[in-house]
XYZ file of C-alpha atoms in Angstrom:
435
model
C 38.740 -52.329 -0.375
C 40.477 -55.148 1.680
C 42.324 -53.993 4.202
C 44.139 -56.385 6.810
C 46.930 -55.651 9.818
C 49.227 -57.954 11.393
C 51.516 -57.634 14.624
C 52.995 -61.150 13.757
C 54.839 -60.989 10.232
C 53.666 -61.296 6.669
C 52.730 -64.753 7.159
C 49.745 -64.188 9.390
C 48.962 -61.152 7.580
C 48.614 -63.201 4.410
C 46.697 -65.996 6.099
C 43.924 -62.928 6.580
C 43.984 -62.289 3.655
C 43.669 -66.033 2.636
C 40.823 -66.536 4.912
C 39.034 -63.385 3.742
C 38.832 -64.183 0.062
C 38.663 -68.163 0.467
C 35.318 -67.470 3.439
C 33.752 -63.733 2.156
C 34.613 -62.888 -1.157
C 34.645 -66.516 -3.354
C 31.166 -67.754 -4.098
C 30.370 -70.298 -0.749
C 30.192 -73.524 -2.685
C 33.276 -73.389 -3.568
C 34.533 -72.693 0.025
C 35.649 -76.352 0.411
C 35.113 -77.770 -2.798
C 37.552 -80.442 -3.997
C 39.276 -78.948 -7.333
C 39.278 -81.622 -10.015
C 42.703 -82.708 -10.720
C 42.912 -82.078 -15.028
C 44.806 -82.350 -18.268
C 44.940 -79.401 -20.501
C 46.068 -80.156 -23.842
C 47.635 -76.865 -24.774
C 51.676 -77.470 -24.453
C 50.794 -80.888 -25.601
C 49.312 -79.848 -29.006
C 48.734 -76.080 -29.467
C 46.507 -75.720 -32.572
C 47.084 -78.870 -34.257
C 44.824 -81.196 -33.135
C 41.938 -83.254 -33.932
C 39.690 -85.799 -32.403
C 41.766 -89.035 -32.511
C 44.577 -86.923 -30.703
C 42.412 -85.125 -27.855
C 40.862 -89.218 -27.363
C 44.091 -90.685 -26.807
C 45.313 -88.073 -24.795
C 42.407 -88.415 -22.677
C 42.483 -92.041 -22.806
C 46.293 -91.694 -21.665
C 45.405 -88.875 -18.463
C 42.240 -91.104 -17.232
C 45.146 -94.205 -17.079
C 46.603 -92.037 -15.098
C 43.888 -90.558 -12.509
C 43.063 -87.440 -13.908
C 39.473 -85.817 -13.744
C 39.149 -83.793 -16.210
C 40.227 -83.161 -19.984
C 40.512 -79.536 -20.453
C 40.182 -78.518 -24.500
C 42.119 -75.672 -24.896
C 42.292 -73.134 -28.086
C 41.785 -73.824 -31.571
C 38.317 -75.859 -31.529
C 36.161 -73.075 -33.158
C 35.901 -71.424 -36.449
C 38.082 -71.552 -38.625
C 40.828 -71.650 -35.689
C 44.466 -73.139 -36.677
C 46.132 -69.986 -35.159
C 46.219 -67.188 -32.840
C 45.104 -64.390 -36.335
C 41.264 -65.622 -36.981
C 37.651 -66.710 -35.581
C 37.826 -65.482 -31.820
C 34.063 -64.341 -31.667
C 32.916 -67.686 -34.037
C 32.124 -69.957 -31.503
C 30.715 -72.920 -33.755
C 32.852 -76.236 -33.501
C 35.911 -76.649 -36.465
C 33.919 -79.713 -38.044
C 37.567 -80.577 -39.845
C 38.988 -81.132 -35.963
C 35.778 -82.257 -34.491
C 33.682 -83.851 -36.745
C 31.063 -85.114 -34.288
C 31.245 -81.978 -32.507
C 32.113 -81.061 -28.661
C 29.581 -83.608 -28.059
C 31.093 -86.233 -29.217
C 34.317 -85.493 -27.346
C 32.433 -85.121 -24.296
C 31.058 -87.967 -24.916
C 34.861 -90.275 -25.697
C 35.894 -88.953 -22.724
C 33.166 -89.723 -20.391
C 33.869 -93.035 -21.422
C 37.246 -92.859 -20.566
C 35.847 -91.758 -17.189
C 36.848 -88.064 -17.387
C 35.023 -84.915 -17.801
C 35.066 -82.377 -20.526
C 36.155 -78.735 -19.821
C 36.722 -75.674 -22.245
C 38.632 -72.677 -23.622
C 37.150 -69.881 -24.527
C 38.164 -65.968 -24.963
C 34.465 -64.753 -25.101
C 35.468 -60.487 -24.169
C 37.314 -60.731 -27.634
C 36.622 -60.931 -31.478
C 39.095 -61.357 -34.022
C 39.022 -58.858 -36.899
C 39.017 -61.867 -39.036
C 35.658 -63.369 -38.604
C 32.254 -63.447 -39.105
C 31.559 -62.008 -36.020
C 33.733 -58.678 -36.691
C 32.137 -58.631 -40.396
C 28.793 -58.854 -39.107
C 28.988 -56.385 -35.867
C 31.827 -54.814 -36.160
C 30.116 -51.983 -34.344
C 30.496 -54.140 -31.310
C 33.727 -53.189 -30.898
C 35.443 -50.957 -28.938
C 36.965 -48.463 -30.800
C 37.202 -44.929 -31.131
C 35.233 -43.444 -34.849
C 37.486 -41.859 -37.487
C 40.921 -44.087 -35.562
C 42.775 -46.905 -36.598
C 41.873 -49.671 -34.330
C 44.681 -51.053 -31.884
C 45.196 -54.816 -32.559
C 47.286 -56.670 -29.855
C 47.489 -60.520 -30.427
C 45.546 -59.859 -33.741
C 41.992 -59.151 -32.075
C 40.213 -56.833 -30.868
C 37.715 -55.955 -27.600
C 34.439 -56.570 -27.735
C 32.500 -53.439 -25.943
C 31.022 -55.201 -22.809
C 28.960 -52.335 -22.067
C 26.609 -53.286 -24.564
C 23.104 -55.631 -23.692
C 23.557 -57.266 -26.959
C 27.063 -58.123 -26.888
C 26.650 -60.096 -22.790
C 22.967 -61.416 -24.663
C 25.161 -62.756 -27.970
C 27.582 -64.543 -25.717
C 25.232 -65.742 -23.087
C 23.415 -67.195 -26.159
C 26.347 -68.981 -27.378
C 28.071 -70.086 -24.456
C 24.391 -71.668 -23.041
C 24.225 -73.593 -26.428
C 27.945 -75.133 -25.670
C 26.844 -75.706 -21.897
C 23.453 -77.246 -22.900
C 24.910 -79.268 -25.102
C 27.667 -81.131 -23.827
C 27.022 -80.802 -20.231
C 30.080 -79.147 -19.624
C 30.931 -77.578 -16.625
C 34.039 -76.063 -16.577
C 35.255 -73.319 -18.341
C 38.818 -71.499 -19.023
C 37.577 -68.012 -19.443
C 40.774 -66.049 -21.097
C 41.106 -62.509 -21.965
C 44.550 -61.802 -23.521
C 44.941 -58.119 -24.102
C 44.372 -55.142 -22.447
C 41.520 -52.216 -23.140
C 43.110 -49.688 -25.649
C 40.613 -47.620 -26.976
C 37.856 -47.102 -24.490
C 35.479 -46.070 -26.229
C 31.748 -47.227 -26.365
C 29.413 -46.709 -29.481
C 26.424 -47.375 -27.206
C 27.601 -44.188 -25.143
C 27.263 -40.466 -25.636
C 30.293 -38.120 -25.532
C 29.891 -36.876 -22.440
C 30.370 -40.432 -21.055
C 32.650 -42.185 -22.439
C 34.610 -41.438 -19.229
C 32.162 -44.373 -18.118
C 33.376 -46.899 -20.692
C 36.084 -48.763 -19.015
C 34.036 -48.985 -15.091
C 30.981 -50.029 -17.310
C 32.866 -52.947 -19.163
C 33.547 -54.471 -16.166
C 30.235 -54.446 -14.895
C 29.361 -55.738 -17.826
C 31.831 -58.941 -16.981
C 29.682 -59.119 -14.005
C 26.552 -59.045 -15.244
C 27.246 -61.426 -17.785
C 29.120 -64.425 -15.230
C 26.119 -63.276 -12.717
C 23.726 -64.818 -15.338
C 25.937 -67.764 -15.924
C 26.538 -68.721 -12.524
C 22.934 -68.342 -11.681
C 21.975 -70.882 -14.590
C 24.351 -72.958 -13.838
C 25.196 -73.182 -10.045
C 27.633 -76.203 -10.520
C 29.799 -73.972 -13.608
C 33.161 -73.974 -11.948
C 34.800 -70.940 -14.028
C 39.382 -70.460 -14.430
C 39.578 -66.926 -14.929
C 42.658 -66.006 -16.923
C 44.491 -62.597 -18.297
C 47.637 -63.607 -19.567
C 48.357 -65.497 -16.707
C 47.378 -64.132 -13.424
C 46.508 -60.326 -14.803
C 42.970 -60.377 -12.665
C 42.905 -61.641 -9.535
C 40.525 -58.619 -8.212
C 37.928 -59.863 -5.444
C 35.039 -59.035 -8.026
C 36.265 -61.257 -10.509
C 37.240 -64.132 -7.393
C 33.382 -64.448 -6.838
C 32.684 -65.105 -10.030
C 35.841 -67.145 -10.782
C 37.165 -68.692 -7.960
C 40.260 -70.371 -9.549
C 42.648 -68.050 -11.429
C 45.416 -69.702 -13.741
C 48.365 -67.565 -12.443
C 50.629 -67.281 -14.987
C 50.857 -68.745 -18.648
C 55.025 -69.269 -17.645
C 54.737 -73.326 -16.482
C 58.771 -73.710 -15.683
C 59.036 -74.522 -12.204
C 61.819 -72.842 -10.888
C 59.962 -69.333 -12.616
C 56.884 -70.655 -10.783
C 59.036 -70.168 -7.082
C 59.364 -66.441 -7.676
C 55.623 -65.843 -9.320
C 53.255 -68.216 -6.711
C 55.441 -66.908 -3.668
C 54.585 -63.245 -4.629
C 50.882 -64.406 -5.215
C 50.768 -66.103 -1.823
C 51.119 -62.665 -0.133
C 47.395 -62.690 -0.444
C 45.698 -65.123 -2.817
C 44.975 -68.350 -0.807
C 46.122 -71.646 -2.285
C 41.995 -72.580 -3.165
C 42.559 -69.683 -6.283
C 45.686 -69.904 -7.858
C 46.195 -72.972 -10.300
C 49.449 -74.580 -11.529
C 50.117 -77.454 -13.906
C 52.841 -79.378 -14.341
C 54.112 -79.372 -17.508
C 56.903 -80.818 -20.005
C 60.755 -81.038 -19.612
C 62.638 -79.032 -21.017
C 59.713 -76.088 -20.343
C 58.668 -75.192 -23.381
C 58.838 -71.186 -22.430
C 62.079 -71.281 -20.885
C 64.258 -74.703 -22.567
C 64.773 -75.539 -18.373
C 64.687 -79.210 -17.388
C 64.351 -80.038 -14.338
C 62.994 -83.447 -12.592
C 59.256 -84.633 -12.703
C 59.042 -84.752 -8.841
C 60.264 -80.938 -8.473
C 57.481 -79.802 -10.810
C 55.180 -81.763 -9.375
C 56.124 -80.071 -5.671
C 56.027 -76.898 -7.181
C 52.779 -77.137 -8.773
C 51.029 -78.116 -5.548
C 51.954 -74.865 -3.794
C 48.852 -74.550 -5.641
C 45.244 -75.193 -5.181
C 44.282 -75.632 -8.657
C 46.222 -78.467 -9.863
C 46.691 -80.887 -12.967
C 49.183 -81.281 -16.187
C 50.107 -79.690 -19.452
C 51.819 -82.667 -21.181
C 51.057 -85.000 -23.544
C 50.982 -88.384 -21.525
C 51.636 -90.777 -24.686
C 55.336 -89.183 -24.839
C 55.806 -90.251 -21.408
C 58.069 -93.486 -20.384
C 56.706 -95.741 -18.105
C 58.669 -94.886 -15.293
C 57.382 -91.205 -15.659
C 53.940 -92.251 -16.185
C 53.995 -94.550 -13.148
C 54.862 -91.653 -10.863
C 52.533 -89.463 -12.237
C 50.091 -91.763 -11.140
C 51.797 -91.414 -7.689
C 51.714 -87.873 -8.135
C 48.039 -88.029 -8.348
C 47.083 -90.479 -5.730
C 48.986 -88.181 -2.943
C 47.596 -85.044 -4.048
C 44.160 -86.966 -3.934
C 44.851 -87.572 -0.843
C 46.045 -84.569 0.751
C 43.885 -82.279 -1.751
C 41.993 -80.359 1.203
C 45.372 -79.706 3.197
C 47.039 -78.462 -0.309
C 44.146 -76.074 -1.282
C 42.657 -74.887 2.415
C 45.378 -75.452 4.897
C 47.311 -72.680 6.479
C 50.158 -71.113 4.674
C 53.669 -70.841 5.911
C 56.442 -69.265 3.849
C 59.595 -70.893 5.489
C 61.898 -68.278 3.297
C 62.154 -64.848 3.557
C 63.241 -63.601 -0.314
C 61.933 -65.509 -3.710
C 66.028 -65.181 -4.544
C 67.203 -67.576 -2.721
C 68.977 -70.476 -3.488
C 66.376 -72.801 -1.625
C 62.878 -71.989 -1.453
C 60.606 -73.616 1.413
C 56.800 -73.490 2.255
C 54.339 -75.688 3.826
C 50.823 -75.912 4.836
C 49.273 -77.276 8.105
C 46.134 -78.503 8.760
C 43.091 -76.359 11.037
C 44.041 -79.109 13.406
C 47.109 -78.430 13.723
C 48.152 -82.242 13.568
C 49.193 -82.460 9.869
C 51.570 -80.123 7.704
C 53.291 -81.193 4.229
C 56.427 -79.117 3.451
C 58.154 -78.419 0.612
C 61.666 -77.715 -0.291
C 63.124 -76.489 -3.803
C 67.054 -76.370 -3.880
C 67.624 -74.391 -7.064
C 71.188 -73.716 -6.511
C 72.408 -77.301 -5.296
C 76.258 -77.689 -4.498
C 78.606 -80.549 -3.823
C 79.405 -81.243 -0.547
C 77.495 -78.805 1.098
C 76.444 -77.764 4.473
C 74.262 -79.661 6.375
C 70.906 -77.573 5.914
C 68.001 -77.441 8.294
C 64.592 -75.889 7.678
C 62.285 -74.311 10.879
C 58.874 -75.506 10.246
C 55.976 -72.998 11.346
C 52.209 -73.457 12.496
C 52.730 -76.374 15.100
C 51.955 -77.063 18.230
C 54.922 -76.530 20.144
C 54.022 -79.903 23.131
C 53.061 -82.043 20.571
C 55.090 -85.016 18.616
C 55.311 -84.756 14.879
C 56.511 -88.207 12.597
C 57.811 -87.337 9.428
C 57.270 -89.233 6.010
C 60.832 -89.401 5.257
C 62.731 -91.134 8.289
C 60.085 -91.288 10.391
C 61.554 -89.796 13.389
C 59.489 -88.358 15.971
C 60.336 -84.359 17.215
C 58.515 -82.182 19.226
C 56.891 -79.063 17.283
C 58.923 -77.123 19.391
C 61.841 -78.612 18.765
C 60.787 -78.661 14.510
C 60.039 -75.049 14.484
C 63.416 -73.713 16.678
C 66.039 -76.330 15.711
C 64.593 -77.906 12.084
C 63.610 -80.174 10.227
C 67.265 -81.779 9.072
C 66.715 -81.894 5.086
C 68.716 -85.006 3.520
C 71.365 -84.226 1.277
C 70.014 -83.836 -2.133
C 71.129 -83.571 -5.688
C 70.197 -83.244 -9.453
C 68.572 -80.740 -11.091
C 66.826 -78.137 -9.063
C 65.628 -80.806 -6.833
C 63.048 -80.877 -4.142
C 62.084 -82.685 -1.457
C 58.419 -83.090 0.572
C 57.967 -84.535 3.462
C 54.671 -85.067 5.159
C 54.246 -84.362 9.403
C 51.791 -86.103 11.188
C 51.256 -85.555 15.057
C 51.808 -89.664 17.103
């Protein structure tokens, strides 16, 4: 149990929280870690890919500054969609004909690193791991098996099931010398039911699979100390302290459109610090919702985040997009440790809101960045100000946008005076650095 109190608003009771999980619960070494800034080729290409695509992709994000390529679904088996092979984790020789290594090894020489997909907790029931064991299920005998997402739940309880996947996962990791991994799990326990358990416990089954999750990233970890694992459940479905040891960067939710981002990472900051949750920005019009909106306000949206990086394909970009991606990237390079460790402020009260506002400051005190999302812009409107938070009141802030010098008293009673903006949904950030 986490428990926390507050006499001073939800803010400071979510900064407990923050520095709870970020100090005691996630694993030390990645305390202060830099996050590698990546490109996940999912919205880009779904299942139809192969290896010239992923290389020039790559090639394209490293152009860029990105750190890492991510490979998302559809490299294994006989994988072209979401119905087959989950549980066949052998490379798709049609895709990748010189394997995962060979990838790994195109884009280390576009100076990136390789990082991977994989849904190890379930099995398709079409594939050779579901013919050969399909007792390693779970599933309740003499019942029609519950299939969401056409697969099925691999009983976790079991010593050969966590032995089978360490097994196969070690191979991967051995292998390429990856060291990153996007662990999904995309359906929830139905039948809970264990074939490796008597009768009289199956009452057990569900508290026993997740030890078994445990056990089996306890071994992982331990083999691999530098394994930095994304933990994923249909978006941000388990962001539990056991799995935040483990996992200490959750992808919080598989909606990317900005302006649906406001409402989902300003519940999530209540008490997930920014070091956990990850956001991407991805393409215009979203490809969930059909919303457009400008490349800077996703961009300030997805840096509310820790975690952060892209879900595009780069070679459809113009050059004027591409250009301030690479902007993008040098400025969240720079400010990375204030973005995923400094304190967090919510400047607005409701996620409804026509404006949304947050920032971060700095232990220091002498450095905050905040952020401002108009989703509602109108013509002619009032002048709007935003009180800053976290500052020290006798000192003298400059900010990045007029550079005019106010007192941190006078920033977090009077404002910071926003310049009038317009477009689509857009945002503003502006940087505060104590003179």
């Amino acid at each position: 149990v986490l428990l926390s109190f507050s006499d001073n608003g939800f803010s400071a009771l979510s900064r407990s929280f923050h520095r709870a999980i970020r100090e005691r619960i996630c694993d030390p070494k990645w305390m202060r870690r830099p996050r590698p800034i990546l490109i996940n080729n999912w919205e880009a290409t779904y299942f139809d890919f192969n290896e010239s695509s992923l290389s020039a992709i790559a090639r394209e994000a490293a152009a860029l500054g990105v750190e890492l390529f991510v490979l998302d679904d559809g490299w294994f088996g006989e994988r072209n969609g979401d119905t087959s092979s989950l549980g066949d984790w052998y490379v798709n020789r049609e895709k990748l004909p010189n394997g995962l290594e060979g990838l790994s090894e195109r884009t280390k020489a576009f100076g990136l690193k390789l990082g991977l997909w994989l849904e190890p907790e379930m099995v398709s029931p079409d594939s050779e791991l579901n013919r050969t064991h399909p007792e390693w299920c779970l599933s309740v005998p003499g019942r029609t098996a519950t299939l969401s997402r056409a697969q099925r739940v691999l009983d976790m309880t079991r010593e050969d099931v966590r032995d089978y996947l360490f097994e196969v996962i070690c191979a991967i990791l051995d292998s390429t010398g990856i060291r990153y991994i996007k662990w999904d799990m995309n359906r929830h326990l139905c039948e809970k039911y264990s074939a490796a358990l008597p009768p009289e416990r199956q009452g057990e089954a569900a508290h026993r699979y997740v030890l078994g999750i445990y056990a089996l990233l306890e071994r992982l970890t331990t083999r691999y100390p530098e394994l930095l694992i994304e933990s994923c459940s249909g978006g941000g479905g388990r962001f539990d302290a056991g799995m935040l040891y483990y996992t200490p960067q959750i992808w919080c939710s598989d909606n990317t459109d900005p302006i649906a981002r406001l409402e989902i990472q300003y519940g999530t900051s209540f008490c997930y610090p920014q070091s956990c949750i990850s956001a991407h920005v991805s393409a215009s019009p979203n490809h969930q919702t059909g919303r457009e909106t400008a490349l800077h306000t996703r961009f300030c949206v997805a840096t509310a985040a820790g975690g952060f990086g892209y879900e595009l394909d780069p070679a459809k970009l113009g050059a004027d997009e591409k250009e301030e991606i690479s902007r993008q990237i040098k400025t969240y390079q720079q400010y990375r440790d204030l973005f995923c460790n400094g304190d967090f402020y919510r400047l607005t009260e409701t996620d409804t809101a026509s404006h949304n506002a947050w920032m971060v400051v700095s232990p220091d005190r002498k450095m905050a960045i905040m952020t401002y999302v108009e989703t509602e812009p109108t013509a002619n409107g009032p002048e709007r100000s935003v009180r800053l938070n976290g500052l020290v009141p006798e000192l003298r802030y400059k900010n990045s946008i007029n550079s005019l010098c106010l007192s941190g008293r006078a920033l977090m009673s009077a404002g910071f005076v926003l310049p009038q903006l317009s477009g689509n949904s857009p945002a503003i950030q502006v940087i505060f650095q104590t003179v």
